[in-house]
Amino acid sequence: MDKDPQNNNERLTRQQYRQQHTTVSNNSEDEQQPFRSRVDQKIEQEQLTSEQKMQRLRKRLNIAIISLVVAIIIVYLILFFVK
């Protein structure tokens, strides 16, 4: 029986387990970078300056205004062409 830590029949020492776990977690962190926890998002949001917050709000308001204008135009077109 060889000393391969990947072998399921053999028990791992704590050090081997930790090394294996950190290797797997480092690989998974790279893959899961776009997905952040809510705590990380909240901390980042608190660190934004007031100027950055205003820019973000402006962008959201512009999107909301544009979508409402498009929705109003669609409603008028429906009312005009459907009798």
mmCIF file of N, CA and C in Angstrom:
data_model
loop_
_atom_site.group_PDB
_atom_site.id
_atom_site.type_symbol
_atom_site.label_atom_id
_atom_site.label_comp_id
_atom_site.label_asym_id
_atom_site.label_seq_id
_atom_site.Cartn_x
_atom_site.Cartn_y
_atom_site.Cartn_z
ATOM 1 N N MET A 1 0.843 -1.173 0.000
ATOM 2 C CA MET A 1 0.000 0.000 0.000
ATOM 3 C C MET A 1 0.890 1.239 0.000
ATOM 4 N N ASP A 2 0.730 2.084 -1.016
ATOM 5 C CA ASP A 2 1.587 3.259 -1.065
ATOM 6 C C ASP A 2 1.019 4.385 -0.208
ATOM 7 N N LYS A 3 1.800 5.396 0.018
ATOM 8 C CA LYS A 3 1.457 6.480 0.940
ATOM 9 C C LYS A 3 0.785 7.655 0.211
ATOM 10 N N ASP A 4 -0.048 7.386 -0.747
ATOM 11 C CA ASP A 4 -0.739 8.445 -1.483
ATOM 12 C C ASP A 4 -1.858 9.033 -0.627
ATOM 13 N N PRO A 5 -1.845 10.351 -0.323
ATOM 14 C CA PRO A 5 -2.901 10.938 0.512
ATOM 15 C C PRO A 5 -4.255 10.966 -0.185
ATOM 16 N N GLN A 6 -4.275 10.785 -1.507
ATOM 17 C CA GLN A 6 -5.542 10.769 -2.230
ATOM 18 C C GLN A 6 -6.260 9.430 -2.085
ATOM 19 N N ASN A 7 -5.564 8.433 -1.595
ATOM 20 C CA ASN A 7 -6.159 7.111 -1.427
ATOM 21 C C ASN A 7 -7.202 7.161 -0.323
ATOM 22 N N ASN A 8 -8.407 6.708 -0.592
ATOM 23 C CA ASN A 8 -9.495 6.781 0.377
ATOM 24 C C ASN A 8 -9.335 5.793 1.529
ATOM 25 N N ASN A 9 -8.555 4.746 1.338
ATOM 26 C CA ASN A 9 -8.380 3.731 2.377
ATOM 27 C C ASN A 9 -7.437 4.200 3.477
ATOM 28 N N GLU A 10 -6.639 5.207 3.217
ATOM 29 C CA GLU A 10 -5.642 5.666 4.179
ATOM 30 C C GLU A 10 -6.120 6.938 4.858
ATOM 31 N N ARG A 11 -5.870 7.046 6.153
ATOM 32 C CA ARG A 11 -6.235 8.252 6.887
ATOM 33 C C ARG A 11 -5.168 9.322 6.689
ATOM 34 N N LEU A 12 -5.609 10.559 6.633
ATOM 35 C CA LEU A 12 -4.681 11.669 6.456
ATOM 36 C C LEU A 12 -4.281 12.232 7.809
ATOM 37 N N THR A 13 -3.043 12.708 7.870
ATOM 38 C CA THR A 13 -2.644 13.429 9.076
ATOM 39 C C THR A 13 -3.261 14.825 9.009
ATOM 40 N N ARG A 14 -3.251 15.522 10.118
ATOM 41 C CA ARG A 14 -3.830 16.864 10.138
ATOM 42 C C ARG A 14 -3.108 17.791 9.160
ATOM 43 N N GLN A 15 -1.812 17.672 9.126
ATOM 44 C CA GLN A 15 -1.032 18.519 8.236
ATOM 45 C C GLN A 15 -1.360 18.228 6.771
ATOM 46 N N GLN A 16 -1.471 16.953 6.415
ATOM 47 C CA GLN A 16 -1.821 16.593 5.049
ATOM 48 C C GLN A 16 -3.215 17.092 4.691
ATOM 49 N N TYR A 17 -4.138 16.945 5.632
ATOM 50 C CA TYR A 17 -5.502 17.406 5.387
ATOM 51 C C TYR A 17 -5.540 18.916 5.170
ATOM 52 N N ARG A 18 -4.818 19.649 6.010
ATOM 53 C CA ARG A 18 -4.798 21.109 5.871
ATOM 54 C C ARG A 18 -4.176 21.535 4.550
ATOM 55 N N GLN A 19 -3.093 20.875 4.152
ATOM 56 C CA GLN A 19 -2.453 21.200 2.878
ATOM 57 C C GLN A 19 -3.398 20.917 1.720
ATOM 58 N N GLN A 20 -4.062 19.784 1.789
ATOM 59 C CA GLN A 20 -5.003 19.426 0.739
ATOM 60 C C GLN A 20 -6.174 20.412 0.715
ATOM 61 N N HIS A 21 -6.663 20.791 1.880
ATOM 62 C CA HIS A 21 -7.800 21.695 1.971
ATOM 63 C C HIS A 21 -7.443 23.094 1.475
ATOM 64 N N THR A 22 -6.252 23.584 1.818
ATOM 65 C CA THR A 22 -5.857 24.921 1.359
ATOM 66 C C THR A 22 -5.634 24.924 -0.143
ATOM 67 N N THR A 23 -5.130 23.858 -0.703
ATOM 68 C CA THR A 23 -4.933 23.777 -2.149
ATOM 69 C C THR A 23 -6.282 23.819 -2.856
ATOM 70 N N VAL A 24 -7.242 23.076 -2.352
ATOM 71 C CA VAL A 24 -8.573 23.050 -2.954
ATOM 72 C C VAL A 24 -9.259 24.395 -2.776
ATOM 73 N N SER A 25 -9.156 25.012 -1.598
ATOM 74 C CA SER A 25 -9.816 26.294 -1.363
ATOM 75 C C SER A 25 -9.194 27.404 -2.196
ATOM 76 N N ASN A 26 -7.878 27.362 -2.411
ATOM 77 C CA ASN A 26 -7.237 28.377 -3.252
ATOM 78 C C ASN A 26 -7.732 28.273 -4.689
ATOM 79 N N ASN A 27 -7.897 27.071 -5.179
ATOM 80 C CA ASN A 27 -8.403 26.877 -6.539
ATOM 81 C C ASN A 27 -9.847 27.313 -6.637
ATOM 82 N N SER A 28 -10.661 27.023 -5.637
ATOM 83 C CA SER A 28 -12.072 27.378 -5.695
ATOM 84 C C SER A 28 -12.277 28.875 -5.515
ATOM 85 N N GLU A 29 -11.397 29.568 -4.785
ATOM 86 C CA GLU A 29 -11.511 31.014 -4.621
ATOM 87 C C GLU A 29 -11.303 31.727 -5.949
ATOM 88 N N ASP A 30 -10.383 31.224 -6.768
ATOM 89 C CA ASP A 30 -10.143 31.829 -8.068
ATOM 90 C C ASP A 30 -11.369 31.686 -8.967
ATOM 91 N N GLU A 31 -12.048 30.548 -8.873
ATOM 92 C CA GLU A 31 -13.208 30.301 -9.704
ATOM 93 C C GLU A 31 -14.426 31.060 -9.213
ATOM 94 N N GLN A 32 -14.549 31.307 -7.907
ATOM 95 C CA GLN A 32 -15.728 31.926 -7.333
ATOM 96 C C GLN A 32 -15.523 33.414 -7.058
ATOM 97 N N GLN A 33 -14.575 34.035 -7.714
ATOM 98 C CA GLN A 33 -14.280 35.438 -7.469
ATOM 99 C C GLN A 33 -15.462 36.351 -7.771
ATOM 100 N N PRO A 34 -16.234 36.139 -8.848
ATOM 101 C CA PRO A 34 -17.355 37.040 -9.106
ATOM 102 C C PRO A 34 -18.436 36.979 -8.027
ATOM 103 N N PHE A 35 -18.550 35.885 -7.333
ATOM 104 C CA PHE A 35 -19.581 35.722 -6.328
ATOM 105 C C PHE A 35 -19.015 36.090 -4.961
ATOM 106 N N ARG A 36 -19.487 37.203 -4.413
ATOM 107 C CA ARG A 36 -19.005 37.647 -3.125
ATOM 108 C C ARG A 36 -20.110 37.493 -2.097
ATOM 109 N N SER A 37 -19.724 37.428 -0.853
ATOM 110 C CA SER A 37 -20.725 37.319 0.195
ATOM 111 C C SER A 37 -21.374 38.664 0.429
ATOM 112 N N ARG A 38 -22.513 38.651 1.071
ATOM 113 C CA ARG A 38 -23.226 39.894 1.352
ATOM 114 C C ARG A 38 -22.423 40.789 2.291
ATOM 115 N N VAL A 39 -21.670 40.178 3.179
ATOM 116 C CA VAL A 39 -20.852 40.962 4.106
ATOM 117 C C VAL A 39 -19.793 41.738 3.332
ATOM 118 N N ASP A 40 -19.143 41.073 2.360
ATOM 119 C CA ASP A 40 -18.134 41.749 1.550
ATOM 120 C C ASP A 40 -18.751 42.892 0.752
ATOM 121 N N GLN A 41 -19.938 42.661 0.202
ATOM 122 C CA GLN A 41 -20.612 43.706 -0.565
ATOM 123 C C GLN A 41 -20.978 44.885 0.324
ATOM 124 N N LYS A 42 -21.431 44.602 1.542
ATOM 125 C CA LYS A 42 -21.814 45.675 2.453
ATOM 126 C C LYS A 42 -20.599 46.499 2.868
ATOM 127 N N ILE A 43 -19.497 45.841 3.145
ATOM 128 C CA ILE A 43 -18.269 46.547 3.526
ATOM 129 C C ILE A 43 -17.805 47.441 2.380
ATOM 130 N N GLU A 44 -17.866 46.919 1.157
ATOM 131 C CA GLU A 44 -17.444 47.708 0.000
ATOM 132 C C GLU A 44 -18.364 48.913 -0.198
ATOM 133 N N GLN A 45 -19.654 48.711 0.007
ATOM 134 C CA GLN A 45 -20.605 49.802 -0.163
ATOM 135 C C GLN A 45 -20.393 50.888 0.885
ATOM 136 N N GLU A 46 -20.055 50.518 2.098
ATOM 137 C CA GLU A 46 -19.801 51.503 3.148
ATOM 138 C C GLU A 46 -18.542 52.312 2.867
ATOM 139 N N GLN A 47 -17.610 51.734 2.143
ATOM 140 C CA GLN A 47 -16.347 52.410 1.872
ATOM 141 C C GLN A 47 -16.431 53.361 0.682
ATOM 142 N N LEU A 48 -17.537 53.339 -0.055
ATOM 143 C CA LEU A 48 -17.679 54.233 -1.194
ATOM 144 C C LEU A 48 -17.794 55.676 -0.720
ATOM 145 N N THR A 49 -17.218 56.561 -1.465
ATOM 146 C CA THR A 49 -17.329 57.970 -1.126
ATOM 147 C C THR A 49 -18.686 58.487 -1.560
ATOM 148 N N SER A 50 -19.038 59.669 -1.096
ATOM 149 C CA SER A 50 -20.342 60.227 -1.444
ATOM 150 C C SER A 50 -20.434 60.508 -2.943
ATOM 151 N N GLU A 51 -19.325 60.882 -3.567
ATOM 152 C CA GLU A 51 -19.323 61.131 -5.015
ATOM 153 C C GLU A 51 -19.609 59.839 -5.784
ATOM 154 N N GLN A 52 -19.004 58.759 -5.358
ATOM 155 C CA GLN A 52 -19.248 57.475 -6.010
ATOM 156 C C GLN A 52 -20.692 57.037 -5.814
ATOM 157 N N LYS A 53 -21.231 57.286 -4.640
ATOM 158 C CA LYS A 53 -22.621 56.936 -4.377
ATOM 159 C C LYS A 53 -23.564 57.752 -5.254
ATOM 160 N N MET A 54 -23.260 59.046 -5.444
ATOM 161 C CA MET A 54 -24.106 59.886 -6.292
ATOM 162 C C MET A 54 -24.042 59.422 -7.749
ATOM 163 N N GLN A 55 -22.856 59.057 -8.222
ATOM 164 C CA GLN A 55 -22.719 58.564 -9.595
ATOM 165 C C GLN A 55 -23.515 57.292 -9.792
ATOM 166 N N ARG A 56 -23.456 56.414 -8.806
ATOM 167 C CA ARG A 56 -24.201 55.167 -8.883
ATOM 168 C C ARG A 56 -25.705 55.426 -8.893
ATOM 169 N N LEU A 57 -26.161 56.363 -8.064
ATOM 170 C CA LEU A 57 -27.569 56.702 -8.012
ATOM 171 C C LEU A 57 -28.025 57.355 -9.308
ATOM 172 N N ARG A 58 -27.196 58.224 -9.880
ATOM 173 C CA ARG A 58 -27.519 58.851 -11.167
ATOM 174 C C ARG A 58 -27.721 57.807 -12.250
ATOM 175 N N LYS A 59 -26.826 56.841 -12.280
ATOM 176 C CA LYS A 59 -26.916 55.793 -13.293
ATOM 177 C C LYS A 59 -28.213 55.004 -13.126
ATOM 178 N N ARG A 60 -28.555 54.647 -11.904
ATOM 179 C CA ARG A 60 -29.792 53.907 -11.653
ATOM 180 C C ARG A 60 -31.018 54.728 -12.007
ATOM 181 N N LEU A 61 -30.996 56.011 -11.685
ATOM 182 C CA LEU A 61 -32.134 56.867 -12.011
ATOM 183 C C LEU A 61 -32.279 57.038 -13.521
ATOM 184 N N ASN A 62 -31.181 57.184 -14.228
ATOM 185 C CA ASN A 62 -31.243 57.290 -15.689
ATOM 186 C C ASN A 62 -31.845 56.039 -16.305
ATOM 187 N N ILE A 63 -31.453 54.889 -15.800
ATOM 188 C CA ILE A 63 -32.009 53.630 -16.306
ATOM 189 C C ILE A 63 -33.507 53.565 -16.019
ATOM 190 N N ALA A 64 -33.915 53.976 -14.825
ATOM 191 C CA ALA A 64 -35.329 53.959 -14.472
ATOM 192 C C ALA A 64 -36.127 54.913 -15.350
ATOM 193 N N ILE A 65 -35.613 56.109 -15.597
ATOM 194 C CA ILE A 65 -36.314 57.090 -16.429
ATOM 195 C C ILE A 65 -36.444 56.582 -17.858
ATOM 196 N N ILE A 66 -35.370 56.045 -18.406
ATOM 197 C CA ILE A 66 -35.400 55.537 -19.773
ATOM 198 C C ILE A 66 -36.393 54.385 -19.896
ATOM 199 N N SER A 67 -36.397 53.477 -18.932
ATOM 200 C CA SER A 67 -37.323 52.354 -19.007
ATOM 201 C C SER A 67 -38.774 52.818 -18.890
ATOM 202 N N LEU A 68 -39.053 53.841 -18.068
ATOM 203 C CA LEU A 68 -40.413 54.366 -17.970
ATOM 204 C C LEU A 68 -40.854 55.050 -19.262
ATOM 205 N N VAL A 69 -39.962 55.801 -19.885
ATOM 206 C CA VAL A 69 -40.291 56.453 -21.153
ATOM 207 C C VAL A 69 -40.586 55.411 -22.224
ATOM 208 N N VAL A 70 -39.779 54.377 -22.290
ATOM 209 C CA VAL A 70 -40.004 53.301 -23.261
ATOM 210 C C VAL A 70 -41.338 52.612 -22.977
ATOM 211 N N ALA A 71 -41.652 52.363 -21.718
ATOM 212 C CA ALA A 71 -42.918 51.722 -21.368
ATOM 213 C C ALA A 71 -44.105 52.611 -21.759
ATOM 214 N N ILE A 72 -44.014 53.918 -21.547
ATOM 215 C CA ILE A 72 -45.093 54.841 -21.929
ATOM 216 C C ILE A 72 -45.287 54.848 -23.442
ATOM 217 N N ILE A 73 -44.190 54.861 -24.190
ATOM 218 C CA ILE A 73 -44.280 54.829 -25.654
ATOM 219 C C ILE A 73 -44.948 53.548 -26.118
ATOM 220 N N ILE A 74 -44.575 52.429 -25.527
ATOM 221 C CA ILE A 74 -45.183 51.144 -25.897
ATOM 222 C C ILE A 74 -46.675 51.159 -25.607
ATOM 223 N N VAL A 75 -47.088 51.693 -24.473
ATOM 224 C CA VAL A 75 -48.515 51.752 -24.132
ATOM 225 C C VAL A 75 -49.259 52.627 -25.132
ATOM 226 N N TYR A 76 -48.718 53.800 -25.478
ATOM 227 C CA TYR A 76 -49.366 54.666 -26.464
ATOM 228 C C TYR A 76 -49.481 53.979 -27.823
ATOM 229 N N LEU A 77 -48.447 53.262 -28.236
ATOM 230 C CA LEU A 77 -48.506 52.551 -29.516
ATOM 231 C C LEU A 77 -49.585 51.467 -29.482
ATOM 232 N N ILE A 78 -49.663 50.760 -28.376
ATOM 233 C CA ILE A 78 -50.696 49.720 -28.256
ATOM 234 C C ILE A 78 -52.073 50.348 -28.299
ATOM 235 N N LEU A 79 -52.285 51.440 -27.584
ATOM 236 C CA LEU A 79 -53.591 52.089 -27.577
ATOM 237 C C LEU A 79 -53.938 52.698 -28.937
ATOM 238 N N PHE A 80 -52.951 53.167 -29.671
ATOM 239 C CA PHE A 80 -53.195 53.789 -30.962
ATOM 240 C C PHE A 80 -53.550 52.745 -32.031
ATOM 241 N N PHE A 81 -52.819 51.622 -32.051
ATOM 242 C CA PHE A 81 -53.008 50.635 -33.109
ATOM 243 C C PHE A 81 -54.074 49.590 -32.792
ATOM 244 N N VAL A 82 -54.390 49.362 -31.546
ATOM 245 C CA VAL A 82 -55.410 48.363 -31.191
ATOM 246 C C VAL A 82 -56.718 49.095 -30.962
ATOM 247 N N LYS A 83 -57.730 48.671 -31.718
ATOM 248 C CA LYS A 83 -59.046 49.307 -31.569
ATOM 249 C C LYS A 83 -60.079 48.285 -31.214
#
